[in-house]
CSV table of C-alpha atoms in Angstrom, one decimal:
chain,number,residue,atom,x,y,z
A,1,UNK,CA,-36.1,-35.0,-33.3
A,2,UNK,CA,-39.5,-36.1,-32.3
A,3,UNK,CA,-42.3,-33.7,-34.3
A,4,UNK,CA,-45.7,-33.3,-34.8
A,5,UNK,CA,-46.6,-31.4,-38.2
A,6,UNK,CA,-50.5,-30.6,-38.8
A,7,UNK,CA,-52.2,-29.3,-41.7
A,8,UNK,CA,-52.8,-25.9,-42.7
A,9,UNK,CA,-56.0,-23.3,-41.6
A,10,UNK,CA,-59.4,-24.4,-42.4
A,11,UNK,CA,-62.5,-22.4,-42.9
A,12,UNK,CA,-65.9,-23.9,-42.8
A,13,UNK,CA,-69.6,-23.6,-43.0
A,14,UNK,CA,-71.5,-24.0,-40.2
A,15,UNK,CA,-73.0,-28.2,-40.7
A,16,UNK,CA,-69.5,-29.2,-42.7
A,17,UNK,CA,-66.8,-31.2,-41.6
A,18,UNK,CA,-63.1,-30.4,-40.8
A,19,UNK,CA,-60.6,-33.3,-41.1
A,20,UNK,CA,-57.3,-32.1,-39.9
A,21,UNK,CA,-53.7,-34.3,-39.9
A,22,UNK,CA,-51.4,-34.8,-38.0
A,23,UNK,CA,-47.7,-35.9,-39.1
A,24,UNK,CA,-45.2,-37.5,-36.8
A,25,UNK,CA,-42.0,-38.2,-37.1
A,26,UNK,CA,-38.6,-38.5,-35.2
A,27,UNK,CA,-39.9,-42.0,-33.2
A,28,UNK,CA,-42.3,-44.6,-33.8
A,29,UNK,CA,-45.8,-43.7,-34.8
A,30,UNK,CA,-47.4,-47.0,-33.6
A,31,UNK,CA,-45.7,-46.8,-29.9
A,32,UNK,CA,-47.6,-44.4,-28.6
A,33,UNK,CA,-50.9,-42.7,-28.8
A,34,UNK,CA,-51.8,-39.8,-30.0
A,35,UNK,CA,-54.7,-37.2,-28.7
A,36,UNK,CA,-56.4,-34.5,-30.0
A,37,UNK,CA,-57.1,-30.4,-27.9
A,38,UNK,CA,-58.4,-27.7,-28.8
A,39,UNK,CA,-58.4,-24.1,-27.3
A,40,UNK,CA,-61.0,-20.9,-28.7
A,41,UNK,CA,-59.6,-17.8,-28.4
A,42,UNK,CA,-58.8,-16.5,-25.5
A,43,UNK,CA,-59.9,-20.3,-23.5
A,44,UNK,CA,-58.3,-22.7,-21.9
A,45,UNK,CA,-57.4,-26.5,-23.3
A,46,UNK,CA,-59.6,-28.9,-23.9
A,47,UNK,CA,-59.4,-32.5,-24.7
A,48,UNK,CA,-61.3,-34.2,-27.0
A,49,UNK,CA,-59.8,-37.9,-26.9
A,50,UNK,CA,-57.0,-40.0,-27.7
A,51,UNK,CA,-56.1,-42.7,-30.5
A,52,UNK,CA,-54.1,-45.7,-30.3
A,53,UNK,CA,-52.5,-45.8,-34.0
A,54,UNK,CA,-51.4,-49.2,-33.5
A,55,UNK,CA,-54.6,-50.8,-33.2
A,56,UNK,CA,-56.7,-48.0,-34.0
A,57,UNK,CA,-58.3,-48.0,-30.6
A,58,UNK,CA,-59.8,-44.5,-29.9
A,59,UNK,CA,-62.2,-42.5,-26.6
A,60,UNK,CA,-63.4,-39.6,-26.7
A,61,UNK,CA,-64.8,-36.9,-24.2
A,62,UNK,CA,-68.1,-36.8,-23.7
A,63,UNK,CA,-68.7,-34.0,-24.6
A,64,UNK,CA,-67.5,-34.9,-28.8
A,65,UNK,CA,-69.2,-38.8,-29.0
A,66,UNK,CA,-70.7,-38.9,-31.9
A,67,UNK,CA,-69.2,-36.1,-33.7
A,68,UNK,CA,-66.0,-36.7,-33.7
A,69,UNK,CA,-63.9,-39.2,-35.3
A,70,UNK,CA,-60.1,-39.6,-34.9
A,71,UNK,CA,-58.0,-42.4,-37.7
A,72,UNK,CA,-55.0,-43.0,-38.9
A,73,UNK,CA,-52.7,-43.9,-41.7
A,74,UNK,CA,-49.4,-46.1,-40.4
A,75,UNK,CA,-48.1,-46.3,-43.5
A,76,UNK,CA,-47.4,-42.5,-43.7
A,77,UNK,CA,-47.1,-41.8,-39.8
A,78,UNK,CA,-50.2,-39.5,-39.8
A,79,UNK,CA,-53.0,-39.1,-37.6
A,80,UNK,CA,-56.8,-37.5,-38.3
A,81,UNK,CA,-58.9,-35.9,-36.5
A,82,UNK,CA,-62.9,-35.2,-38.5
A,83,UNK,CA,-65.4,-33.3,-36.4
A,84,UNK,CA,-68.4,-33.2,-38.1
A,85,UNK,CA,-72.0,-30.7,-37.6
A,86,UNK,CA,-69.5,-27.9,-37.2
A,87,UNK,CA,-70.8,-24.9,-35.4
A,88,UNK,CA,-69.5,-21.5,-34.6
A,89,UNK,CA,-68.4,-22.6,-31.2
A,90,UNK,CA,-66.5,-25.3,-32.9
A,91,UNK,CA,-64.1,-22.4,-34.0
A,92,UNK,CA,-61.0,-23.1,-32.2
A,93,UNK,CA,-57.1,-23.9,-33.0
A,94,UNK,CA,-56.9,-27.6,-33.0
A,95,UNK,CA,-53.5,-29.3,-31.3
A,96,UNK,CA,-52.3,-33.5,-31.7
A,97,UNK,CA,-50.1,-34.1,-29.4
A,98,UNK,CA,-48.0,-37.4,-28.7
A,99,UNK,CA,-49.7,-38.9,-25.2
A,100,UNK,CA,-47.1,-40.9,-23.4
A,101,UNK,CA,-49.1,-43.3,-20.3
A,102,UNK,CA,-48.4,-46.5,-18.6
A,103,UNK,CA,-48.0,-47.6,-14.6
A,104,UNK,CA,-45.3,-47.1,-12.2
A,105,UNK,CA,-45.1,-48.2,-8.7
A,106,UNK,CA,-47.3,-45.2,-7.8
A,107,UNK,CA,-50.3,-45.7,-10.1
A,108,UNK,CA,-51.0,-44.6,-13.6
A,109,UNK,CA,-49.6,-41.6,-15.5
A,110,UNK,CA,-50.6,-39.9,-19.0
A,111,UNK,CA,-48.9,-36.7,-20.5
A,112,UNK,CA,-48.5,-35.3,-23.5
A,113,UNK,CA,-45.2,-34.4,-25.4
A,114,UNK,CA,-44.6,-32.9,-27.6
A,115,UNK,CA,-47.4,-31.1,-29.1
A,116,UNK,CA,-48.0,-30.5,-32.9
A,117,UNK,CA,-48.1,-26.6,-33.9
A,118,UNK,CA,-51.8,-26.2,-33.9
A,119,UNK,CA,-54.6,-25.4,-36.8
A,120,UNK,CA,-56.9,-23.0,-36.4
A,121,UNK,CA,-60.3,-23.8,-38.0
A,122,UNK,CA,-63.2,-21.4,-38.8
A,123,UNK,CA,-66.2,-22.1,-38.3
A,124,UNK,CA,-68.6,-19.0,-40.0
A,125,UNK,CA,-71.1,-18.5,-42.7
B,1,UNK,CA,-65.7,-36.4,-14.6
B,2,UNK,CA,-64.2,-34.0,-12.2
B,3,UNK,CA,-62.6,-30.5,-12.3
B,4,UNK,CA,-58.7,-29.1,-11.7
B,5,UNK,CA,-59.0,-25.4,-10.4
B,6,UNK,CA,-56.1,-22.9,-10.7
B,7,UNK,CA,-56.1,-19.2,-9.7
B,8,UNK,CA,-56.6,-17.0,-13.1
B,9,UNK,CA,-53.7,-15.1,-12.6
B,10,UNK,CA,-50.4,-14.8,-10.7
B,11,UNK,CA,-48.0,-11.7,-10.6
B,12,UNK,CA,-44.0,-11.7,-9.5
B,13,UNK,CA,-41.2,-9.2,-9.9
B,14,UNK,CA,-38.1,-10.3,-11.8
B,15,UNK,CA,-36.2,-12.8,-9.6
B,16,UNK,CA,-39.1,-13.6,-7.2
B,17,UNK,CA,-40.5,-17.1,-6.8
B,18,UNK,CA,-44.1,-17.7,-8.6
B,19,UNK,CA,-46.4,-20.7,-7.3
B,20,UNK,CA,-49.5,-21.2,-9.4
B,21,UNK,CA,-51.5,-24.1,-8.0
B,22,UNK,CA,-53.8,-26.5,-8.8
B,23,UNK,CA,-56.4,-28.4,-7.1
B,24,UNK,CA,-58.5,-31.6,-7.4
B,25,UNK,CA,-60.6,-33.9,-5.7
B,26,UNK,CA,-58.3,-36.9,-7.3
B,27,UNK,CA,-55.4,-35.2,-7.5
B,28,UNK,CA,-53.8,-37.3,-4.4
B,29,UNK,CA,-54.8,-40.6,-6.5
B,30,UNK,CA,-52.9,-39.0,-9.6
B,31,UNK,CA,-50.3,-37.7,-11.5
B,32,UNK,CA,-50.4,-33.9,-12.1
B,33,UNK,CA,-48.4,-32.4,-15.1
B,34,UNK,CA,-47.8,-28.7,-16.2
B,35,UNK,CA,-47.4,-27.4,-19.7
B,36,UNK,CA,-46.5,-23.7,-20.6
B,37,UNK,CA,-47.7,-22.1,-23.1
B,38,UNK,CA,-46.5,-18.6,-24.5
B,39,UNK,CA,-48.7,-16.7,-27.1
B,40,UNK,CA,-49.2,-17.9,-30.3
B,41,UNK,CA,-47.7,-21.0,-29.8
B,42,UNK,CA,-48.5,-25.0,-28.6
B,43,UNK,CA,-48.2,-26.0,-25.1
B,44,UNK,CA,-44.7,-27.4,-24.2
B,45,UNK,CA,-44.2,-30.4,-21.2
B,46,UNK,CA,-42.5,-28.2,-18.0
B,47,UNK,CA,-42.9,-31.0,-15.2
B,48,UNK,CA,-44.5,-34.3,-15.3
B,49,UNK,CA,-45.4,-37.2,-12.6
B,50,UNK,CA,-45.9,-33.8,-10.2
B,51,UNK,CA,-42.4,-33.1,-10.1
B,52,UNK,CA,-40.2,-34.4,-12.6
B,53,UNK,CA,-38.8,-31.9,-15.1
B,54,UNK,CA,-38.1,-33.1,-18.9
B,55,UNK,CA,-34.6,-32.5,-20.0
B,56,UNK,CA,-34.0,-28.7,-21.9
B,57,UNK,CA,-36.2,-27.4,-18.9
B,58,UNK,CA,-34.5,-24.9,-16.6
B,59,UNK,CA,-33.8,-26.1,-13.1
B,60,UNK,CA,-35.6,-23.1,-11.8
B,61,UNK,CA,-39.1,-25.1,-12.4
B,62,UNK,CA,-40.1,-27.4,-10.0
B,63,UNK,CA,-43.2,-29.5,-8.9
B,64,UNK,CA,-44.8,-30.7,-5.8
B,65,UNK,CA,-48.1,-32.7,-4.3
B,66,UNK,CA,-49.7,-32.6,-1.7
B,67,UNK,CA,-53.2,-33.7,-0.9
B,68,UNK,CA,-55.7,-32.8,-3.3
B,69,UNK,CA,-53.1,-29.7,-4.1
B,70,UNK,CA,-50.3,-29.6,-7.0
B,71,UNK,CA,-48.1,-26.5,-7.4
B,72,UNK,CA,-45.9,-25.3,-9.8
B,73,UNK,CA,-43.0,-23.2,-8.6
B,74,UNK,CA,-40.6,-21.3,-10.5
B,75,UNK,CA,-37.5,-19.8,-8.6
B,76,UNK,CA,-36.0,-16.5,-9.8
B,77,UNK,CA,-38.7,-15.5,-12.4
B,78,UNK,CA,-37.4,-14.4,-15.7
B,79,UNK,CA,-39.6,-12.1,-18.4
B,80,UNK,CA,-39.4,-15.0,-20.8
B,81,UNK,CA,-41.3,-16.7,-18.1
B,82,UNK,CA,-44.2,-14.8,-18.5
B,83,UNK,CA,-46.9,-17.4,-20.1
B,84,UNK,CA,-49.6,-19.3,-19.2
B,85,UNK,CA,-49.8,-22.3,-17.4
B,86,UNK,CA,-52.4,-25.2,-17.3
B,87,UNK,CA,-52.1,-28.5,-15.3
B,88,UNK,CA,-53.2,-31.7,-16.4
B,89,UNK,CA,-54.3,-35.5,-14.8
B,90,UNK,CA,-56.0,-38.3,-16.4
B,91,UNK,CA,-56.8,-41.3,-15.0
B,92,UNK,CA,-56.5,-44.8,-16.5
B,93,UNK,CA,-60.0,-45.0,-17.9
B,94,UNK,CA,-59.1,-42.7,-20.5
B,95,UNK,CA,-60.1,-39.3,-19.4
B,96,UNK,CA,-57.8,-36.4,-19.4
B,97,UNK,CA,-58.6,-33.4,-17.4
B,98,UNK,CA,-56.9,-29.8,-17.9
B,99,UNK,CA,-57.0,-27.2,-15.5
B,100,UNK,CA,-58.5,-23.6,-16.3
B,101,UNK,CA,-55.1,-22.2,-17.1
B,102,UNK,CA,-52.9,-19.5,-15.1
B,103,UNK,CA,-51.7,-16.4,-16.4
B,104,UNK,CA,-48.5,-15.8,-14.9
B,105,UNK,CA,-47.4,-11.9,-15.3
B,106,UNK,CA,-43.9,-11.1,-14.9
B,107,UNK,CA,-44.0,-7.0,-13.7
């Protein structure tokens, strides 16, 4: 079946950098993208930006240029997502999840399935 | 970038129909999709294009547009219902936009 696997907890100093990964199996990794949200405790989702593993193509939200970087590594089906200048607000669990987009007769769609199991990353000093 | 607004919180009995909404300024332009999410776990795909549901979701989930409004209804609301609920649009520049999120409370 198709699956998302991410590495384990991370706790970090506020200034680091977290890299997390993101294993998929089950389908293809290069056919479709794959995206990167995060949720704080107790807060809603929010997207951080997408990555084409085939060509490597990536966007991010707005609000994450320049911090954060998101890569991958075909030959092992896994994607990474590094944020870097972490600070405590940065402390969050941290979902990939397979995004699934092209154009119908009605215009263009984009969702996301299925989503990895989440790592929580710590951000404190 | 724009916003998708849903109510905080919606309340049913056992049985009775919940509706959580969701609204947008370019919500009639796009898709809307709904994900559940129970605690503790990832978000999980319940309806996508605003009312198609993916297979292994229950019937008694549905979707509908119209205007700038989305809605999420789920007919004869079970406990294991009880989650929240976020909707979701992107357009094809790239951005993705989540909603607030929905607590849905069965009593």
């Amino acid at each position: 079946q198709v699956q998302l696997v991410q590495s384990g907890a991370e706790v970090k100093k506020p200034g680091a950098s977290v890299k997390v990964s993101c294993k998929a199996s089950g389908y293809t990794f290069t056919s479709y993208d794959i995206n990167w949200v995060r949720q704080a405790t107790g807060q809603g989702l929010e997207w951080m930006g997408w990555m084409n593993p085939n060509s490597g193509n990536t966007g991010y939200a707005q609000k994450f240029q320049g911090r954060v970087t998101m890569t991958r590594n075909t030959s092992i089906s896994t994607a990474y997502m590094e944020l870097s200048s972490l600070r405590s607000e940065d402390t969050a669990v941290y979902y990939c999840a397979r995004g699934l987009g092209d154009y119908d007769s009605s215009g263009y769609y984009y969702w996301f399935d299925p989503w990895g199991q989440g790592t929580l990353v710590t951000v404190s000093s | 970038s724009y916003e998708l607004t849903q109510p905080p919180s919606v309340s049913v009995s056992p049985g009775q129909t919940a509706r959580i909404t969701c609204s947008g300024d370019a919500l009639p332009k796009q898709y809307a999709y709904w994900y559940q999410q129970k605690p503790g776990q990832a978000p999980v795909l319940v309806i996508y294009k605003d009312s198609e549901r993916p297979s292994g979701i229950p019937e008694r989930f549905s979707g509908s547009s119209s205007g700038t409004t989305v809605t999420l209804t789920i007919s004869g609301v079970q406990a294991e219902d009880e989650a929240d609920y976020y909707c979701q649009s992107a357009d094809s520049s790239g951005t993705v936009v989540f909603g607030g999120g929905t607590k849905l409370t069965v009593l």
